[in-house]
CSV table of C-alpha atoms and ligand atoms in Angstrom, one decimal:
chain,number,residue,atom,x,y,z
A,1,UNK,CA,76.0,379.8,217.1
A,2,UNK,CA,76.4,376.0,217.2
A,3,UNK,CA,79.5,374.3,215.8
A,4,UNK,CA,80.5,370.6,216.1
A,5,UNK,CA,83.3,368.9,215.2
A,6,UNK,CA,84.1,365.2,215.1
A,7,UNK,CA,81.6,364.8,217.3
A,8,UNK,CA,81.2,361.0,218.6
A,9,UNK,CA,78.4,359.6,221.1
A,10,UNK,CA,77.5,355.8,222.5
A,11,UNK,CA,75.3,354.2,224.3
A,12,UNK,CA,76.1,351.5,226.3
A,13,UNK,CA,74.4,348.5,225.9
A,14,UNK,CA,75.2,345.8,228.7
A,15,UNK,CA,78.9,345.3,228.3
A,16,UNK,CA,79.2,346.5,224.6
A,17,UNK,CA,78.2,350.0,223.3
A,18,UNK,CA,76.1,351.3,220.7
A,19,UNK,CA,77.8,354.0,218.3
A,20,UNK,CA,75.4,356.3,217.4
A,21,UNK,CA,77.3,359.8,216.4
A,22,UNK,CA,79.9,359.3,214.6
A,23,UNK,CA,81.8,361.8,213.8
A,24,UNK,CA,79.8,364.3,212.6
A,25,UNK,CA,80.8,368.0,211.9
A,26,UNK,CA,77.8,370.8,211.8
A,27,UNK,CA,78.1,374.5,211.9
A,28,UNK,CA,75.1,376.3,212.1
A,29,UNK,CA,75.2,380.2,212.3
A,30,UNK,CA,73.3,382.9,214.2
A,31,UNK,CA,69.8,383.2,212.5
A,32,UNK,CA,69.9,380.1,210.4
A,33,UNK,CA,66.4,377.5,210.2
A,34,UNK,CA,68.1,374.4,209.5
A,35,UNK,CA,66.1,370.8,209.8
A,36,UNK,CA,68.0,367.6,210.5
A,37,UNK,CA,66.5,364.5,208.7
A,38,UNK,CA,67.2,360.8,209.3
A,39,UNK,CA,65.0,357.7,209.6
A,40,UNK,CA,63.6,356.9,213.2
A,41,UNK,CA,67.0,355.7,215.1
A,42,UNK,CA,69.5,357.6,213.3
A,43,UNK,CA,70.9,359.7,216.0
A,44,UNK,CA,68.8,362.8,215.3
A,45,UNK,CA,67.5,363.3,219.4
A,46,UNK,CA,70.5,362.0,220.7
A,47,UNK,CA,72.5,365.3,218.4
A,48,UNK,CA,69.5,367.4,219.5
A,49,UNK,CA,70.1,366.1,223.3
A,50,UNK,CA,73.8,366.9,223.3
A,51,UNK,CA,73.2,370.7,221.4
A,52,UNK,CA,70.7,371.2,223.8
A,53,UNK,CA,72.7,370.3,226.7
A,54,UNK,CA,70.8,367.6,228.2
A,55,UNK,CA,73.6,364.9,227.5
A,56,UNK,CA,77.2,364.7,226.5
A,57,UNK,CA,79.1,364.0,223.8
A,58,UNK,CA,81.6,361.2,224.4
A,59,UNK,CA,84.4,363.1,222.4
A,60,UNK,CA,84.7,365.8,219.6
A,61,UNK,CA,84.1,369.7,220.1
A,62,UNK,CA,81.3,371.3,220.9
A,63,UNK,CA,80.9,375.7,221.2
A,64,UNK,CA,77.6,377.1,221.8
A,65,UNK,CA,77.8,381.0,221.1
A,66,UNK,CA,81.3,380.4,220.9
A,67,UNK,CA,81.8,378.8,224.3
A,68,UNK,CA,83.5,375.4,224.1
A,69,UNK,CA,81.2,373.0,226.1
A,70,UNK,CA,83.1,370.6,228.1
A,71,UNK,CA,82.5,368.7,231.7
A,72,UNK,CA,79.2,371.0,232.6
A,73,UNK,CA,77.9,369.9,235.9
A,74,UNK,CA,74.4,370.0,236.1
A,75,UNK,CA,73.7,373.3,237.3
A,76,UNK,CA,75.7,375.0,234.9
A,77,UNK,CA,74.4,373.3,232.4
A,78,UNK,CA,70.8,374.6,233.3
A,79,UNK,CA,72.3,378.2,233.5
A,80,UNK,CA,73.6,377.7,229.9
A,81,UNK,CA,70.3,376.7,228.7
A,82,UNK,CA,67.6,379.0,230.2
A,83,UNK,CA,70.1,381.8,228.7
A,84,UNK,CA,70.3,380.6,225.2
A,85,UNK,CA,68.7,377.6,224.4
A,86,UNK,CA,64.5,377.3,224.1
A,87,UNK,CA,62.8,373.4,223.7
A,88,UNK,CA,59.5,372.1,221.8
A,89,UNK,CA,59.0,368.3,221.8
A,90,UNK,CA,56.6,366.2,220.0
A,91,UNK,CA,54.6,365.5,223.4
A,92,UNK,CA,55.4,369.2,224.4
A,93,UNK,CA,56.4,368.3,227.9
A,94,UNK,CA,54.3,370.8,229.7
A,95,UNK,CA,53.2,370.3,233.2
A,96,UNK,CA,49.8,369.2,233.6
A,97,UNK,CA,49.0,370.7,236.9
A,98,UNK,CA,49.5,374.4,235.7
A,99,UNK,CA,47.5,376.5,233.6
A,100,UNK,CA,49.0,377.3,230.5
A,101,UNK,CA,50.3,381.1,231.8
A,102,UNK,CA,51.9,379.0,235.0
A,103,UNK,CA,53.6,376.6,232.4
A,104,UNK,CA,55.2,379.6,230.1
A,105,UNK,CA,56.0,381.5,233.0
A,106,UNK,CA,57.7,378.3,234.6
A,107,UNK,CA,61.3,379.9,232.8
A,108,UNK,CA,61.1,382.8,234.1
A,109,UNK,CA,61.2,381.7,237.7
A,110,UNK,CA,64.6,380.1,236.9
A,111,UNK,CA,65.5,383.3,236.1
A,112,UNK,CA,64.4,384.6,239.2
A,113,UNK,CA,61.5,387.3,237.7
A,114,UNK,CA,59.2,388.2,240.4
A,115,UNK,CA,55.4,386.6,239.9
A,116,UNK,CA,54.0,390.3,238.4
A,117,UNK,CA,56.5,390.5,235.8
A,118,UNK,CA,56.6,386.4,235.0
A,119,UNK,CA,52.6,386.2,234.5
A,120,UNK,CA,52.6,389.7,232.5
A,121,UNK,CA,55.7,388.4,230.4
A,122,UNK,CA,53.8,384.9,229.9
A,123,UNK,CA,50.9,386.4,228.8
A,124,UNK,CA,52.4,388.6,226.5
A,125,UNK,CA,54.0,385.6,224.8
A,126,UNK,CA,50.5,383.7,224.8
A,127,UNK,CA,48.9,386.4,223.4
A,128,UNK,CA,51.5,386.1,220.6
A,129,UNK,CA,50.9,382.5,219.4
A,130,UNK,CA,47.1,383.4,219.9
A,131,UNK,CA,46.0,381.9,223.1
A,132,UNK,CA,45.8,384.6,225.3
A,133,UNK,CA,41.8,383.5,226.4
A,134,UNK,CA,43.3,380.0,227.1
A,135,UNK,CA,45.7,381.3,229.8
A,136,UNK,CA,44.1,380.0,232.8
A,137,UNK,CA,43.2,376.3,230.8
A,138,UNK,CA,44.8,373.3,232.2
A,139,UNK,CA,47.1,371.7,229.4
A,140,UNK,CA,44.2,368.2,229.6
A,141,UNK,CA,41.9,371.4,228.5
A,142,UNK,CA,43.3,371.8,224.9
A,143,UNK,CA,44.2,370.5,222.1
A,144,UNK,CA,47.3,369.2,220.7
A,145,UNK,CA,47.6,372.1,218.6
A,146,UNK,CA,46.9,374.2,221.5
A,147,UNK,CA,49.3,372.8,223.6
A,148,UNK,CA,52.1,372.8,221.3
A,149,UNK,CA,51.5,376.4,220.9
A,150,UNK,CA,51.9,376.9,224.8
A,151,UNK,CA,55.3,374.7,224.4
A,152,UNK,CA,56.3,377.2,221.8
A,153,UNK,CA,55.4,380.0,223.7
A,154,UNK,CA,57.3,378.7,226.5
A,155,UNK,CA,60.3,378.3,224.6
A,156,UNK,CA,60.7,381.5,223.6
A,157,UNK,CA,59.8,383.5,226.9
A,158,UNK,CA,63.4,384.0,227.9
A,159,UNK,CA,64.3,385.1,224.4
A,160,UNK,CA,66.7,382.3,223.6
A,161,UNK,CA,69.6,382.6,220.8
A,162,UNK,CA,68.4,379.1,219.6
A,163,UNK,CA,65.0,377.5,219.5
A,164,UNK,CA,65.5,373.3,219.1
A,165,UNK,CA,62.3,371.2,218.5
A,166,UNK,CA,62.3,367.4,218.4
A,167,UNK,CA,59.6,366.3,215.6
A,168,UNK,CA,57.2,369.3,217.2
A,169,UNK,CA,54.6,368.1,214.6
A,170,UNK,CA,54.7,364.5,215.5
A,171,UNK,CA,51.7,364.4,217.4
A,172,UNK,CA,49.4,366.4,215.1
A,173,UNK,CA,47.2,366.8,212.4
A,174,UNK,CA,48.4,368.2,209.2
A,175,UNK,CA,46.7,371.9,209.7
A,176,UNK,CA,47.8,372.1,213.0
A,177,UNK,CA,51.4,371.5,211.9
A,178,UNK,CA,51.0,373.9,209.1
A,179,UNK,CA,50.2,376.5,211.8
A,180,UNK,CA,53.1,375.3,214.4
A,181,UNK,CA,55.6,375.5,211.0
A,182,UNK,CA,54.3,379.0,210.4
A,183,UNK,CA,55.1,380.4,213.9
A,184,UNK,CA,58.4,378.3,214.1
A,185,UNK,CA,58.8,380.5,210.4
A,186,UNK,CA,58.4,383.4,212.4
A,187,UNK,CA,60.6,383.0,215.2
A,188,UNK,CA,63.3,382.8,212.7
A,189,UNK,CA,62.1,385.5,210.9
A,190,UNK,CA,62.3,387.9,214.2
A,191,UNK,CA,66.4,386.3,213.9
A,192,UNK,CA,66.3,383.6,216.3
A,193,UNK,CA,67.9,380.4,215.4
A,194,UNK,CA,65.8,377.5,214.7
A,195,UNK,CA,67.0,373.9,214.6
A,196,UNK,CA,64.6,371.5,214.1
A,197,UNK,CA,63.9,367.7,213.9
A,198,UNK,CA,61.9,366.2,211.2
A,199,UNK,CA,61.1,363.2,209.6
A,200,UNK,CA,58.7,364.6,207.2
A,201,UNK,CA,59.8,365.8,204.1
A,202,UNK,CA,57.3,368.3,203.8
A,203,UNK,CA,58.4,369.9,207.1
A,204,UNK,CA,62.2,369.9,206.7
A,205,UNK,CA,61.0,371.4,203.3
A,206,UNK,CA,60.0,374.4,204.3
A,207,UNK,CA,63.5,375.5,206.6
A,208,UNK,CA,66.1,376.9,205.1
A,209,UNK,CA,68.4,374.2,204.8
A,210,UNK,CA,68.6,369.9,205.1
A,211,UNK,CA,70.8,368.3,206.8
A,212,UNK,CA,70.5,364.3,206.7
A,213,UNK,CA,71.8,361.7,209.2
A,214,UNK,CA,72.0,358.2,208.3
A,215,UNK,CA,74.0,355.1,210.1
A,216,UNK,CA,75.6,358.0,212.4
A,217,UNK,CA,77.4,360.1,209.7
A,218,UNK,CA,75.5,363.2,208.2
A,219,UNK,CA,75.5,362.4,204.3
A,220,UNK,CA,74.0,365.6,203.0
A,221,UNK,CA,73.6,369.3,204.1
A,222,UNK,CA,71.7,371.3,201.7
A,223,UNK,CA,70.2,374.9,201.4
A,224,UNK,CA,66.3,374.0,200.2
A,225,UNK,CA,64.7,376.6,197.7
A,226,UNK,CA,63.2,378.7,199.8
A,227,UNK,CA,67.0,380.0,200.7
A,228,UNK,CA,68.1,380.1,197.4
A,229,UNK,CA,64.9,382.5,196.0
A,230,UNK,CA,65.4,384.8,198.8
B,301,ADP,P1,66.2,359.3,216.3
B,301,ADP,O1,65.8,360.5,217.1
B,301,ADP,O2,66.9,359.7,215.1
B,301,ADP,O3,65.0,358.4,216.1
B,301,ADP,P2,67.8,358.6,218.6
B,301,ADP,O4,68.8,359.6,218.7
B,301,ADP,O5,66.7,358.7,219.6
B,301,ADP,O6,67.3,358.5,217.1
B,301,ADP,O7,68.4,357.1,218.9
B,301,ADP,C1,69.5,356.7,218.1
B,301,ADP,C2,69.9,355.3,218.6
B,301,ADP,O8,70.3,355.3,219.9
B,301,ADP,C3,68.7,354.3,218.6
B,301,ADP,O9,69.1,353.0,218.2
B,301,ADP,C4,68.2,354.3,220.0
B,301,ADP,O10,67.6,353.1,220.4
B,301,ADP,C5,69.5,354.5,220.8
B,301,ADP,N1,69.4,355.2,222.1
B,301,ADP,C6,68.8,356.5,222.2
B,301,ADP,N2,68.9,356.9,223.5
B,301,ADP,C7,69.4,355.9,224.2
B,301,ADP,C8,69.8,355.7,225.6
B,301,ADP,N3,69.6,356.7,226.5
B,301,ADP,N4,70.4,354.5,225.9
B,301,ADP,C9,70.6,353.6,225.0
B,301,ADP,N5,70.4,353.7,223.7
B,301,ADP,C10,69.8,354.8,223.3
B,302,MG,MG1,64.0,361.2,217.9
């Protein structure tokens, strides 16, 4: 589903460059829940950016579902990503002058779903991380939990192949991320791909498998017990 190879990315800093991939080889197959550790810094958003096709790697390979991604302008980029690829964030990026049905239906526009269909498809998908009466709630109306659960429910409107989250339990408390891990447990379970970002042990803990980053380089990759009981 995802495969990297000698992957390499900088930044540049004035006139000299920050490395901050370097080299890094990943293969991550359909259906997998993998979680990709590192101290703050160590490249884990900027290898989240580029999988997710936000940003590009400087040089190395990179296939999404088997398609090898190189010079995507813009617009083909966004084509790429509303067909495979769903996002949660820490500070789960929704908009804050639509309800929470406008903000999951959002997606579906890009896909050019007439409003009947988007707002019946949306409120399917609310219904299904439990916040079907909170449908016509502004995003300043709920609660960080809440709203994460709108993210996720966003995410996963267009049925992507893969479902990336950047530290989606960052901003919240520790039941509320228990409840965020469960549905992201879920997802997977239905057989969607799930790569997520973590600093918490206790999160990337209950995936199916570690990978760590540090200085750049990814110096462990590791199937947790949960895979190896199943
Ligand atoms: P992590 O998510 O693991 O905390 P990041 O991937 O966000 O780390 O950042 C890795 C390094 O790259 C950090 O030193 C960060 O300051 C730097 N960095 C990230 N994004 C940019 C950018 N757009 N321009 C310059 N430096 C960046
Ligand atoms: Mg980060």
């Amino acid at each position: 589903m995802i495969k990297i190879e000698k992957l390499h990315k900088s930044y540049p800093i004035g006139k000299d460059s920050l490395h901050v991939l370097k080299g890094l080889d990943l293969h991550i197959k359909e259906g997998e829940f993998v979680a990709i550790m590192g101290s703050s810094g160590s490249g884990k958003s900027t290898l989240l950016n580029i999988v997710g096709l936000l940003d590009e790697h400087d040089s190395g390979n990179y296939y999404l579902n088997g398609q090898l991604i190189e010079k995507l302008d813009e617009k083909k980029a966004a084509i790429l990503r509303n067909k495979f690829l769903g996002f949660v964030f820490q500070s789960f990026n929704l908009i804050n002058y639509k309800t929470a049905v406008e903000n999951v239906a959002l997606p579906l526009y890009y896909q050019g779903i007439g409003r009947k269909e988007r707002h019946d498809i949306a409120m399917q998908y609310l219904r299904k991380v439990g916040l079907e009466d909170w449908a016509n709630h502004l995003p300043s109306e709920m609660s960080g939990g809440q709203k994460q659960r709108v993210a996720i429910a966003r995410a996963l409107v267009t049925k992507p192949k893969v479902v990336l989250a950047d530290e989606p339990t960052g901003a919240l408390d520790s039941t509320t991320s228990e409840a965020v891990m469960e549905m992201l447990k879920e997802i997977n379970r239905e057989g969607m791909t799930v790569f997520v970002i973590t600093h918490e042990e206790d999160i990337a803990e209950q995936t199916d498998r570690i990978v760590r980053l540090k200085d750049g380089v990814i110096i462990s990759d590791e199937l947790t017990n949960n895979k190896a009981t199943v």
